[in-house]
């Protein structure tokens, strides 16, 4: 993923999409853009929630939540499991409508459509 430069240090490799256009998921370019922005925002919210959780865990242990302390923090396995459950619950709430439609469509047709068909 990285290339060696003339000094021997590794420089990050540029990542670009190949081909003439972005993938078409929803059949409408504007909807695809909106979904990509929405998904990126959801990722940011998830990262913020984990960072807030780190603040709370540091405070509970009597530590000051400095940027360095937050970046160096290593959550315990139980903390990681709780965070994963919180993340899964958030995703279930956000994508509930699409998943309900998928389930209804599958019940109507036992062969069932794919997630892409519903979205």
Short mmCIF file of the N, C-alpha and C atoms (twelve columns), coordinates in Angstrom:
data_MODEL
# 
_entry.id   MODEL 
# 
loop_
_atom_site.group_PDB 
_atom_site.id 
_atom_site.type_symbol 
_atom_site.label_atom_id 
_atom_site.label_alt_id 
_atom_site.label_comp_id 
_atom_site.label_asym_id 
_atom_site.label_seq_id 
_atom_site.Cartn_x 
_atom_site.Cartn_y 
_atom_site.Cartn_z 
_atom_site.pdbx_PDB_model_num 
ATOM 1   N N  . UNK A 1   0.796   -1.187  0.000   1 
ATOM 2   C CA . UNK A 1   0.000   0.000   0.000   1 
ATOM 3   C C  . UNK A 1   0.843   1.258   0.000   1 
ATOM 4   N N  . UNK A 2   2.093   1.117   0.253   1 
ATOM 5   C CA . UNK A 2   2.959   2.276   0.230   1 
ATOM 6   C C  . UNK A 2   4.119   2.007   -0.706  1 
ATOM 7   N N  . UNK A 3   4.736   3.078   -1.152  1 
ATOM 8   C CA . UNK A 3   5.868   2.967   -2.053  1 
ATOM 9   C C  . UNK A 3   7.082   3.580   -1.380  1 
ATOM 10  N N  . UNK A 4   8.253   3.056   -1.692  1 
ATOM 11  C CA . UNK A 4   9.475   3.631   -1.158  1 
ATOM 12  C C  . UNK A 4   9.846   4.862   -1.953  1 
ATOM 13  N N  . UNK A 5   10.216  5.931   -1.262  1 
ATOM 14  C CA . UNK A 5   10.677  7.134   -1.946  1 
ATOM 15  C C  . UNK A 5   12.187  7.059   -2.062  1 
ATOM 16  N N  . UNK A 6   12.804  8.069   -2.649  1 
ATOM 17  C CA . UNK A 6   14.248  8.068   -2.847  1 
ATOM 18  C C  . UNK A 6   14.995  8.081   -1.524  1 
ATOM 19  N N  . UNK A 7   14.416  8.592   -0.453  1 
ATOM 20  C CA . UNK A 7   15.066  8.623   0.854   1 
ATOM 21  C C  . UNK A 7   14.889  7.309   1.604   1 
ATOM 22  N N  . UNK A 8   14.142  6.390   1.061   1 
ATOM 23  C CA . UNK A 8   13.907  5.118   1.715   1 
ATOM 24  C C  . UNK A 8   12.664  5.104   2.582   1 
ATOM 25  N N  . UNK A 9   12.095  6.271   2.855   1 
ATOM 26  C CA . UNK A 9   10.872  6.341   3.662   1 
ATOM 27  C C  . UNK A 9   9.689   5.933   2.806   1 
ATOM 28  N N  . UNK A 10  8.672   5.446   3.464   1 
ATOM 29  C CA . UNK A 10  7.472   5.035   2.727   1 
ATOM 30  C C  . UNK A 10  6.511   6.194   2.608   1 
ATOM 31  N N  . UNK A 11  6.070   6.452   1.404   1 
ATOM 32  C CA . UNK A 11  5.093   7.507   1.143   1 
ATOM 33  C C  . UNK A 11  3.749   6.851   0.874   1 
ATOM 34  N N  . UNK A 12  2.654   7.435   1.359   1 
ATOM 35  C CA . UNK A 12  1.346   6.826   1.116   1 
ATOM 36  C C  . UNK A 12  1.009   6.828   -0.371  1 
ATOM 37  N N  . UNK A 13  0.388   5.746   -0.794  1 
ATOM 38  C CA . UNK A 13  -0.009  5.604   -2.196  1 
ATOM 39  C C  . UNK A 13  -1.357  6.283   -2.392  1 
ATOM 40  N N  . UNK A 14  -1.495  7.024   -3.466  1 
ATOM 41  C CA . UNK A 14  -2.764  7.676   -3.789  1 
ATOM 42  C C  . UNK A 14  -3.792  6.609   -4.123  1 
ATOM 43  N N  . UNK A 15  -4.995  6.762   -3.577  1 
ATOM 44  C CA . UNK A 15  -6.085  5.828   -3.870  1 
ATOM 45  C C  . UNK A 15  -7.132  6.555   -4.705  1 
ATOM 46  N N  . UNK A 16  -7.376  6.036   -5.878  1 
ATOM 47  C CA . UNK A 16  -8.365  6.634   -6.763  1 
ATOM 48  C C  . UNK A 16  -9.216  5.531   -7.375  1 
ATOM 49  N N  . UNK A 17  -10.470 5.866   -7.641  1 
ATOM 50  C CA . UNK A 17  -11.364 4.913   -8.299  1 
ATOM 51  C C  . UNK A 17  -10.950 4.772   -9.753  1 
ATOM 52  N N  . UNK A 18  -10.969 3.569   -10.244 1 
ATOM 53  C CA . UNK A 18  -10.619 3.331   -11.642 1 
ATOM 54  C C  . UNK A 18  -11.900 3.247   -12.464 1 
ATOM 55  N N  . UNK A 19  -11.801 3.623   -13.694 1 
ATOM 56  C CA . UNK A 19  -12.949 3.547   -14.575 1 
ATOM 57  C C  . UNK A 19  -13.550 4.911   -14.822 1 
ATOM 58  N N  . UNK A 20  -14.497 4.969   -15.742 1 
ATOM 59  C CA . UNK A 20  -15.042 6.265   -16.156 1 
ATOM 60  C C  . UNK A 20  -15.968 6.934   -15.143 1 
ATOM 61  N N  . UNK A 21  -16.560 6.173   -14.220 1 
ATOM 62  C CA . UNK A 21  -17.504 6.796   -13.297 1 
ATOM 63  C C  . UNK A 21  -17.595 5.993   -12.011 1 
ATOM 64  N N  . UNK A 22  -18.231 6.578   -11.022 1 
ATOM 65  C CA . UNK A 22  -18.448 5.894   -9.753  1 
ATOM 66  C C  . UNK A 22  -19.493 4.790   -9.938  1 
ATOM 67  N N  . UNK A 23  -19.504 3.811   -9.030  1 
ATOM 68  C CA . UNK A 23  -20.527 2.761   -9.129  1 
ATOM 69  C C  . UNK A 23  -21.933 3.345   -9.005  1 
ATOM 70  N N  . UNK A 24  -22.864 2.709   -9.666  1 
ATOM 71  C CA . UNK A 24  -24.267 3.134   -9.638  1 
ATOM 72  C C  . UNK A 24  -25.040 2.105   -8.822  1 
ATOM 73  N N  . UNK A 25  -25.403 2.474   -7.576  1 
ATOM 74  C CA . UNK A 25  -26.083 1.536   -6.693  1 
ATOM 75  C C  . UNK A 25  -27.594 1.701   -6.713  1 
ATOM 76  N N  . UNK A 26  -28.068 2.935   -6.669  1 
ATOM 77  C CA . UNK A 26  -29.499 3.189   -6.505  1 
ATOM 78  C C  . UNK A 26  -30.191 3.593   -7.793  1 
ATOM 79  N N  . UNK A 27  -29.457 3.630   -8.888  1 
ATOM 80  C CA . UNK A 27  -30.064 3.969   -10.162 1 
ATOM 81  C C  . UNK A 27  -30.211 5.463   -10.405 1 
ATOM 82  N N  . UNK A 28  -29.848 6.263   -9.436  1 
ATOM 83  C CA . UNK A 28  -29.924 7.716   -9.565  1 
ATOM 84  C C  . UNK A 28  -28.632 8.283   -8.979  1 
ATOM 85  N N  . UNK A 29  -27.899 9.022   -9.784  1 
ATOM 86  C CA . UNK A 29  -26.604 9.549   -9.364  1 
ATOM 87  C C  . UNK A 29  -26.712 10.418  -8.105  1 
ATOM 88  N N  . UNK A 30  -27.758 11.231  -8.030  1 
ATOM 89  C CA . UNK A 30  -27.941 12.091  -6.866  1 
ATOM 90  C C  . UNK A 30  -28.245 11.272  -5.611  1 
ATOM 91  N N  . UNK A 31  -29.044 10.212  -5.752  1 
ATOM 92  C CA . UNK A 31  -29.319 9.343   -4.601  1 
ATOM 93  C C  . UNK A 31  -28.056 8.628   -4.146  1 
ATOM 94  N N  . UNK A 32  -27.237 8.203   -5.097  1 
ATOM 95  C CA . UNK A 32  -25.967 7.563   -4.748  1 
ATOM 96  C C  . UNK A 32  -25.076 8.526   -3.972  1 
ATOM 97  N N  . UNK A 33  -24.998 9.758   -4.430  1 
ATOM 98  C CA . UNK A 33  -24.187 10.761  -3.723  1 
ATOM 99  C C  . UNK A 33  -24.729 10.999  -2.319  1 
ATOM 100 N N  . UNK A 34  -26.035 11.133  -2.209  1 
ATOM 101 C CA . UNK A 34  -26.654 11.354  -0.906  1 
ATOM 102 C C  . UNK A 34  -26.380 10.174  0.029   1 
ATOM 103 N N  . UNK A 35  -26.489 8.957   -0.482  1 
ATOM 104 C CA . UNK A 35  -26.231 7.779   0.346   1 
ATOM 105 C C  . UNK A 35  -24.767 7.731   0.769   1 
ATOM 106 N N  . UNK A 36  -23.848 8.099   -0.113  1 
ATOM 107 C CA . UNK A 36  -22.430 8.117   0.254   1 
ATOM 108 C C  . UNK A 36  -22.159 9.169   1.325   1 
ATOM 109 N N  . UNK A 37  -22.780 10.332  1.194   1 
ATOM 110 C CA . UNK A 37  -22.600 11.374  2.209   1 
ATOM 111 C C  . UNK A 37  -23.210 10.925  3.535   1 
ATOM 112 N N  . UNK A 38  -24.378 10.337  3.477   1 
ATOM 113 C CA . UNK A 38  -25.062 9.859   4.676   1 
ATOM 114 C C  . UNK A 38  -24.229 8.789   5.377   1 
ATOM 115 N N  . UNK A 39  -23.682 7.861   4.616   1 
ATOM 116 C CA . UNK A 39  -22.868 6.796   5.194   1 
ATOM 117 C C  . UNK A 39  -21.587 7.356   5.807   1 
ATOM 118 N N  . UNK A 40  -20.969 8.331   5.139   1 
ATOM 119 C CA . UNK A 40  -19.772 8.969   5.698   1 
ATOM 120 C C  . UNK A 40  -20.116 9.684   7.002   1 
ATOM 121 N N  . UNK A 41  -21.254 10.358  7.043   1 
ATOM 122 C CA . UNK A 41  -21.687 11.033  8.262   1 
ATOM 123 C C  . UNK A 41  -21.950 10.024  9.385   1 
ATOM 124 N N  . UNK A 42  -22.552 8.908   9.051   1 
ATOM 125 C CA . UNK A 42  -22.798 7.857   10.032  1 
ATOM 126 C C  . UNK A 42  -21.482 7.333   10.606  1 
ATOM 127 N N  . UNK A 43  -20.463 7.193   9.770   1 
ATOM 128 C CA . UNK A 43  -19.138 6.770   10.249  1 
ATOM 129 C C  . UNK A 43  -18.559 7.793   11.214  1 
ATOM 130 N N  . UNK A 44  -18.720 9.074   10.890  1 
ATOM 131 C CA . UNK A 44  -18.217 10.131  11.765  1 
ATOM 132 C C  . UNK A 44  -18.933 10.123  13.115  1 
ATOM 133 N N  . UNK A 45  -20.237 9.937   13.103  1 
ATOM 134 C CA . UNK A 45  -21.005 9.875   14.349  1 
ATOM 135 C C  . UNK A 45  -20.538 8.686   15.187  1 
ATOM 136 N N  . UNK A 46  -20.300 7.562   14.549  1 
ATOM 137 C CA . UNK A 46  -19.837 6.383   15.257  1 
ATOM 138 C C  . UNK A 46  -18.474 6.639   15.901  1 
ATOM 139 N N  . UNK A 47  -17.572 7.282   15.169  1 
ATOM 140 C CA . UNK A 47  -16.246 7.602   15.711  1 
ATOM 141 C C  . UNK A 47  -16.366 8.570   16.887  1 
ATOM 142 N N  . UNK A 48  -17.247 9.547   16.772  1 
ATOM 143 C CA . UNK A 48  -17.454 10.495  17.870  1 
ATOM 144 C C  . UNK A 48  -18.001 9.798   19.115  1 
ATOM 145 N N  . UNK A 49  -18.918 8.854   18.915  1 
ATOM 146 C CA . UNK A 49  -19.470 8.118   20.058  1 
ATOM 147 C C  . UNK A 49  -18.384 7.315   20.769  1 
ATOM 148 N N  . UNK A 50  -17.492 6.696   19.995  1 
ATOM 149 C CA . UNK A 50  -16.407 5.934   20.619  1 
ATOM 150 C C  . UNK A 50  -15.439 6.859   21.347  1 
ATOM 151 N N  . UNK A 51  -15.180 8.023   20.776  1 
ATOM 152 C CA . UNK A 51  -14.291 8.984   21.441  1 
ATOM 153 C C  . UNK A 51  -14.938 9.500   22.728  1 
ATOM 154 N N  . UNK A 52  -16.237 9.754   22.697  1 
ATOM 155 C CA . UNK A 52  -16.947 10.174  23.905  1 
ATOM 156 C C  . UNK A 52  -16.901 9.067   24.964  1 
ATOM 157 N N  . UNK A 53  -17.062 7.827   24.536  1 
ATOM 158 C CA . UNK A 53  -16.972 6.704   25.454  1 
ATOM 159 C C  . UNK A 53  -15.592 6.665   26.109  1 
ATOM 160 N N  . UNK A 54  -14.553 6.954   25.343  1 
ATOM 161 C CA . UNK A 54  -13.200 7.004   25.893  1 
ATOM 162 C C  . UNK A 54  -13.099 8.100   26.949  1 
ATOM 163 N N  . UNK A 55  -13.670 9.273   26.664  1 
ATOM 164 C CA . UNK A 55  -13.701 10.355  27.654  1 
ATOM 165 C C  . UNK A 55  -14.350 9.863   28.950  1 
ATOM 166 N N  . UNK A 56  -15.482 9.196   28.825  1 
ATOM 167 C CA . UNK A 56  -16.215 8.734   29.999  1 
ATOM 168 C C  . UNK A 56  -15.430 7.683   30.775  1 
ATOM 169 N N  . UNK A 57  -14.768 6.782   30.062  1 
ATOM 170 C CA . UNK A 57  -13.981 5.752   30.737  1 
ATOM 171 C C  . UNK A 57  -12.767 6.357   31.444  1 
ATOM 172 N N  . UNK A 58  -12.129 7.328   30.813  1 
ATOM 173 C CA . UNK A 58  -11.000 8.005   31.456  1 
ATOM 174 C C  . UNK A 58  -11.467 8.755   32.708  1 
ATOM 175 N N  . UNK A 59  -12.595 9.448   32.599  1 
ATOM 176 C CA . UNK A 59  -13.126 10.190  33.745  1 
ATOM 177 C C  . UNK A 59  -13.481 9.240   34.884  1 
ATOM 178 N N  . UNK A 60  -14.060 8.094   34.562  1 
ATOM 179 C CA . UNK A 60  -14.433 7.129   35.594  1 
ATOM 180 C C  . UNK A 60  -13.218 6.574   36.320  1 
ATOM 181 N N  . UNK A 61  -12.090 6.521   35.627  1 
ATOM 182 C CA . UNK A 61  -10.867 6.015   36.266  1 
ATOM 183 C C  . UNK A 61  -10.050 7.137   36.908  1 
ATOM 184 N N  . UNK A 62  -10.578 8.383   36.863  1 
ATOM 185 C CA . UNK A 62  -9.915  9.504   37.499  1 
ATOM 186 C C  . UNK A 62  -8.815  10.137  36.677  1 
ATOM 187 N N  . UNK A 63  -8.736  9.804   35.403  1 
ATOM 188 C CA . UNK A 63  -7.705  10.367  34.521  1 
ATOM 189 C C  . UNK A 63  -8.238  11.587  33.797  1 
ATOM 190 N N  . UNK A 64  -7.330  12.457  33.401  1 
ATOM 191 C CA . UNK A 64  -7.696  13.636  32.624  1 
ATOM 192 C C  . UNK A 64  -7.766  13.230  31.147  1 
ATOM 193 N N  . UNK A 65  -8.805  13.674  30.468  1 
ATOM 194 C CA . UNK A 65  -9.014  13.308  29.065  1 
ATOM 195 C C  . UNK A 65  -8.291  14.289  28.145  1 
ATOM 196 N N  . UNK A 66  -6.985  14.157  28.073  1 
ATOM 197 C CA . UNK A 66  -6.214  14.970  27.130  1 
ATOM 198 C C  . UNK A 66  -6.224  14.269  25.778  1 
ATOM 199 N N  . UNK A 67  -5.839  14.985  24.748  1 
ATOM 200 C CA . UNK A 67  -5.785  14.374  23.410  1 
ATOM 201 C C  . UNK A 67  -4.841  13.183  23.394  1 
ATOM 202 N N  . UNK A 68  -3.714  13.317  24.091  1 
ATOM 203 C CA . UNK A 68  -2.743  12.219  24.136  1 
ATOM 204 C C  . UNK A 68  -3.304  11.015  24.883  1 
ATOM 205 N N  . UNK A 69  -3.995  11.268  26.000  1 
ATOM 206 C CA . UNK A 69  -4.574  10.165  26.777  1 
ATOM 207 C C  . UNK A 69  -5.655  9.449   25.987  1 
ATOM 208 N N  . UNK A 70  -6.433  10.205  25.242  1 
ATOM 209 C CA . UNK A 70  -7.506  9.602   24.439  1 
ATOM 210 C C  . UNK A 70  -6.919  8.757   23.317  1 
ATOM 211 N N  . UNK A 71  -5.915  9.286   22.628  1 
ATOM 212 C CA . UNK A 71  -5.292  8.549   21.525  1 
ATOM 213 C C  . UNK A 71  -4.556  7.300   22.000  1 
ATOM 214 N N  . UNK A 72  -3.994  7.342   23.217  1 
ATOM 215 C CA . UNK A 72  -3.239  6.207   23.745  1 
ATOM 216 C C  . UNK A 72  -4.129  5.192   24.458  1 
ATOM 217 N N  . UNK A 73  -5.392  5.512   24.680  1 
ATOM 218 C CA . UNK A 73  -6.290  4.655   25.446  1 
ATOM 219 C C  . UNK A 73  -6.513  3.320   24.744  1 
ATOM 220 N N  . UNK A 74  -6.404  2.245   25.503  1 
ATOM 221 C CA . UNK A 74  -6.670  0.897   24.993  1 
ATOM 222 C C  . UNK A 74  -7.875  0.340   25.735  1 
ATOM 223 N N  . UNK A 75  -9.028  0.250   25.076  1 
ATOM 224 C CA . UNK A 75  -10.217 -0.265  25.764  1 
ATOM 225 C C  . UNK A 75  -10.061 -1.744  26.097  1 
ATOM 226 N N  . UNK A 76  -10.687 -2.135  27.188  1 
ATOM 227 C CA . UNK A 76  -10.698 -3.537  27.599  1 
ATOM 228 C C  . UNK A 76  -11.638 -4.327  26.689  1 
ATOM 229 N N  . UNK A 77  -11.490 -5.647  26.627  1 
ATOM 230 C CA . UNK A 77  -12.376 -6.453  25.772  1 
ATOM 231 C C  . UNK A 77  -13.860 -6.207  26.041  1 
ATOM 232 N N  . UNK A 78  -14.230 -6.046  27.302  1 
ATOM 233 C CA . UNK A 78  -15.634 -5.762  27.620  1 
ATOM 234 C C  . UNK A 78  -16.090 -4.430  27.047  1 
ATOM 235 N N  . UNK A 79  -15.193 -3.434  27.064  1 
ATOM 236 C CA . UNK A 79  -15.508 -2.130  26.478  1 
ATOM 237 C C  . UNK A 79  -15.705 -2.263  24.967  1 
ATOM 238 N N  . UNK A 80  -14.848 -3.058  24.334  1 
ATOM 239 C CA . UNK A 80  -14.963 -3.259  22.881  1 
ATOM 240 C C  . UNK A 80  -16.280 -3.950  22.534  1 
ATOM 241 N N  . UNK A 81  -16.679 -4.934  23.340  1 
ATOM 242 C CA . UNK A 81  -17.945 -5.634  23.088  1 
ATOM 243 C C  . UNK A 81  -19.133 -4.690  23.266  1 
ATOM 244 N N  . UNK A 82  -19.074 -3.856  24.292  1 
ATOM 245 C CA . UNK A 82  -20.157 -2.895  24.526  1 
ATOM 246 C C  . UNK A 82  -20.226 -1.892  23.381  1 
ATOM 247 N N  . UNK A 83  -19.076 -1.428  22.919  1 
ATOM 248 C CA . UNK A 83  -19.047 -0.488  21.788  1 
ATOM 249 C C  . UNK A 83  -19.612 -1.133  20.526  1 
ATOM 250 N N  . UNK A 84  -19.260 -2.382  20.286  1 
ATOM 251 C CA . UNK A 84  -19.773 -3.084  19.104  1 
ATOM 252 C C  . UNK A 84  -21.292 -3.224  19.182  1 
ATOM 253 N N  . UNK A 85  -21.814 -3.538  20.363  1 
ATOM 254 C CA . UNK A 85  -23.264 -3.659  20.537  1 
ATOM 255 C C  . UNK A 85  -23.949 -2.315  20.319  1 
ATOM 256 N N  . UNK A 86  -23.343 -1.250  20.820  1 
ATOM 257 C CA . UNK A 86  -23.894 0.096   20.623  1 
ATOM 258 C C  . UNK A 86  -23.904 0.459   19.138  1 
ATOM 259 N N  . UNK A 87  -22.808 0.136   18.450  1 
ATOM 260 C CA . UNK A 87  -22.707 0.432   17.022  1 
ATOM 261 C C  . UNK A 87  -23.752 -0.351  16.233  1 
ATOM 262 N N  . UNK A 88  -23.914 -1.639  16.559  1 
ATOM 263 C CA . UNK A 88  -24.907 -2.471  15.869  1 
ATOM 264 C C  . UNK A 88  -26.319 -1.949  16.104  1 
ATOM 265 N N  . UNK A 89  -26.607 -1.510  17.323  1 
ATOM 266 C CA . UNK A 89  -27.938 -0.960  17.624  1 
ATOM 267 C C  . UNK A 89  -28.181 0.319   16.836  1 
ATOM 268 N N  . UNK A 90  -27.157 1.165   16.718  1 
ATOM 269 C CA . UNK A 90  -27.300 2.396   15.950  1 
ATOM 270 C C  . UNK A 90  -27.562 2.075   14.473  1 
ATOM 271 N N  . UNK A 91  -26.822 1.145   13.915  1 
ATOM 272 C CA . UNK A 91  -27.027 0.762   12.519  1 
ATOM 273 C C  . UNK A 91  -28.418 0.172   12.306  1 
ATOM 274 N N  . UNK A 92  -28.883 -0.626  13.261  1 
ATOM 275 C CA . UNK A 92  -30.224 -1.212  13.158  1 
ATOM 276 C C  . UNK A 92  -31.290 -0.124  13.164  1 
ATOM 277 N N  . UNK A 93  -31.113 0.898   14.012  1 
ATOM 278 C CA . UNK A 93  -32.088 2.007   14.044  1 
ATOM 279 C C  . UNK A 93  -32.044 2.806   12.754  1 
ATOM 280 N N  . UNK A 94  -30.854 3.106   12.266  1 
ATOM 281 C CA . UNK A 94  -30.719 3.951   11.075  1 
ATOM 282 C C  . UNK A 94  -31.253 3.246   9.834   1 
ATOM 283 N N  . UNK A 95  -30.936 1.963   9.700   1 
ATOM 284 C CA . UNK A 95  -31.334 1.237   8.487   1 
ATOM 285 C C  . UNK A 95  -32.594 0.392   8.688   1 
ATOM 286 N N  . UNK A 96  -33.357 0.659   9.755   1 
ATOM 287 C CA . UNK A 96  -34.549 -0.121  10.088  1 
ATOM 288 C C  . UNK A 96  -35.547 -0.187  8.933   1 
ATOM 289 N N  . UNK A 97  -35.834 0.941   8.320   1 
ATOM 290 C CA . UNK A 97  -36.845 0.977   7.263   1 
ATOM 291 C C  . UNK A 97  -36.439 0.080   6.092   1 
ATOM 292 N N  . UNK A 98  -35.200 0.185   5.669   1 
ATOM 293 C CA . UNK A 98  -34.734 -0.643  4.546   1 
ATOM 294 C C  . UNK A 98  -34.768 -2.121  4.910   1 
ATOM 295 N N  . UNK A 99  -34.387 -2.454  6.130   1 
ATOM 296 C CA . UNK A 99  -34.381 -3.852  6.536   1 
ATOM 297 C C  . UNK A 99  -35.805 -4.399  6.679   1 
ATOM 298 N N  . UNK A 100 -36.749 -3.574  7.142   1 
ATOM 299 C CA . UNK A 100 -38.148 -4.012  7.222   1 
ATOM 300 C C  . UNK A 100 -38.700 -4.272  5.832   1 
ATOM 301 N N  . UNK A 101 -38.387 -3.394  4.884   1 
ATOM 302 C CA . UNK A 101 -38.848 -3.600  3.513   1 
ATOM 303 C C  . UNK A 101 -38.242 -4.860  2.916   1 
ATOM 304 N N  . UNK A 102 -36.984 -5.098  3.221   1 
ATOM 305 C CA . UNK A 102 -36.328 -6.313  2.732   1 
ATOM 306 C C  . UNK A 102 -37.012 -7.550  3.302   1 
ATOM 307 N N  . UNK A 103 -37.319 -7.533  4.578   1 
ATOM 308 C CA . UNK A 103 -37.981 -8.675  5.215   1 
ATOM 309 C C  . UNK A 103 -39.380 -8.901  4.640   1 
ATOM 310 N N  . UNK A 104 -40.135 -7.826  4.436   1 
ATOM 311 C CA . UNK A 104 -41.468 -7.963  3.835   1 
ATOM 312 C C  . UNK A 104 -41.378 -8.528  2.420   1 
ATOM 313 N N  . UNK A 105 -40.410 -8.056  1.651   1 
ATOM 314 C CA . UNK A 105 -40.240 -8.551  0.285   1 
ATOM 315 C C  . UNK A 105 -39.850 -10.029 0.299   1 
ATOM 316 N N  . UNK A 106 -39.019 -10.433 1.237   1 
ATOM 317 C CA . UNK A 106 -38.620 -11.844 1.328   1 
ATOM 318 C C  . UNK A 106 -39.795 -12.731 1.722   1 
ATOM 319 N N  . UNK A 107 -40.653 -12.227 2.595   1 
ATOM 320 C CA . UNK A 107 -41.827 -13.004 2.988   1 
ATOM 321 C C  . UNK A 107 -42.789 -13.159 1.824   1 
ATOM 322 N N  . UNK A 108 -42.894 -12.145 0.972   1 
ATOM 323 C CA . UNK A 108 -43.787 -12.205 -0.182  1 
ATOM 324 C C  . UNK A 108 -43.247 -13.135 -1.254  1 
ATOM 325 N N  . UNK A 109 -41.943 -13.217 -1.368  1 
ATOM 326 C CA . UNK A 109 -41.317 -14.046 -2.391  1 
ATOM 327 C C  . UNK A 109 -40.223 -14.859 -1.720  1 
ATOM 328 N N  . UNK A 110 -40.428 -16.150 -1.563  1 
ATOM 329 C CA . UNK A 110 -39.475 -16.974 -0.815  1 
ATOM 330 C C  . UNK A 110 -38.088 -16.954 -1.436  1 
ATOM 331 N N  . UNK A 111 -37.975 -16.696 -2.744  1 
ATOM 332 C CA . UNK A 111 -36.653 -16.571 -3.348  1 
ATOM 333 C C  . UNK A 111 -35.995 -15.278 -2.880  1 
ATOM 334 N N  . UNK A 112 -36.805 -14.307 -2.559  1 
ATOM 335 C CA . UNK A 112 -36.350 -13.068 -1.941  1 
ATOM 336 C C  . UNK A 112 -35.406 -12.238 -2.780  1 
ATOM 337 N N  . UNK A 113 -35.615 -10.938 -2.734  1 
ATOM 338 C CA . UNK A 113 -34.705 -10.031 -3.429  1 
ATOM 339 C C  . UNK A 113 -33.449 -9.836  -2.589  1 
ATOM 340 N N  . UNK A 114 -32.483 -9.250  -3.187  1 
ATOM 341 C CA . UNK A 114 -31.252 -8.924  -2.458  1 
ATOM 342 C C  . UNK A 114 -31.433 -7.582  -1.772  1 
ATOM 343 N N  . UNK A 115 -30.491 -7.237  -0.913  1 
ATOM 344 C CA . UNK A 115 -30.526 -5.942  -0.240  1 
ATOM 345 C C  . UNK A 115 -30.503 -4.824  -1.282  1 
ATOM 346 N N  . UNK A 116 -29.722 -4.996  -2.339  1 
ATOM 347 C CA . UNK A 116 -29.624 -4.001  -3.393  1 
ATOM 348 C C  . UNK A 116 -30.975 -3.773  -4.083  1 
ATOM 349 N N  . UNK A 117 -31.783 -4.837  -4.219  1 
ATOM 350 C CA . UNK A 117 -33.103 -4.693  -4.834  1 
ATOM 351 C C  . UNK A 117 -33.994 -3.795  -4.001  1 
ATOM 352 N N  . UNK A 118 -33.933 -3.929  -2.693  1 
ATOM 353 C CA . UNK A 118 -34.790 -3.138  -1.806  1 
ATOM 354 C C  . UNK A 118 -34.334 -1.691  -1.766  1 
ATOM 355 N N  . UNK A 119 -33.025 -1.497  -1.645  1 
ATOM 356 C CA . UNK A 119 -32.498 -0.132  -1.561  1 
ATOM 357 C C  . UNK A 119 -32.701 0.547   -2.879  1 
# 
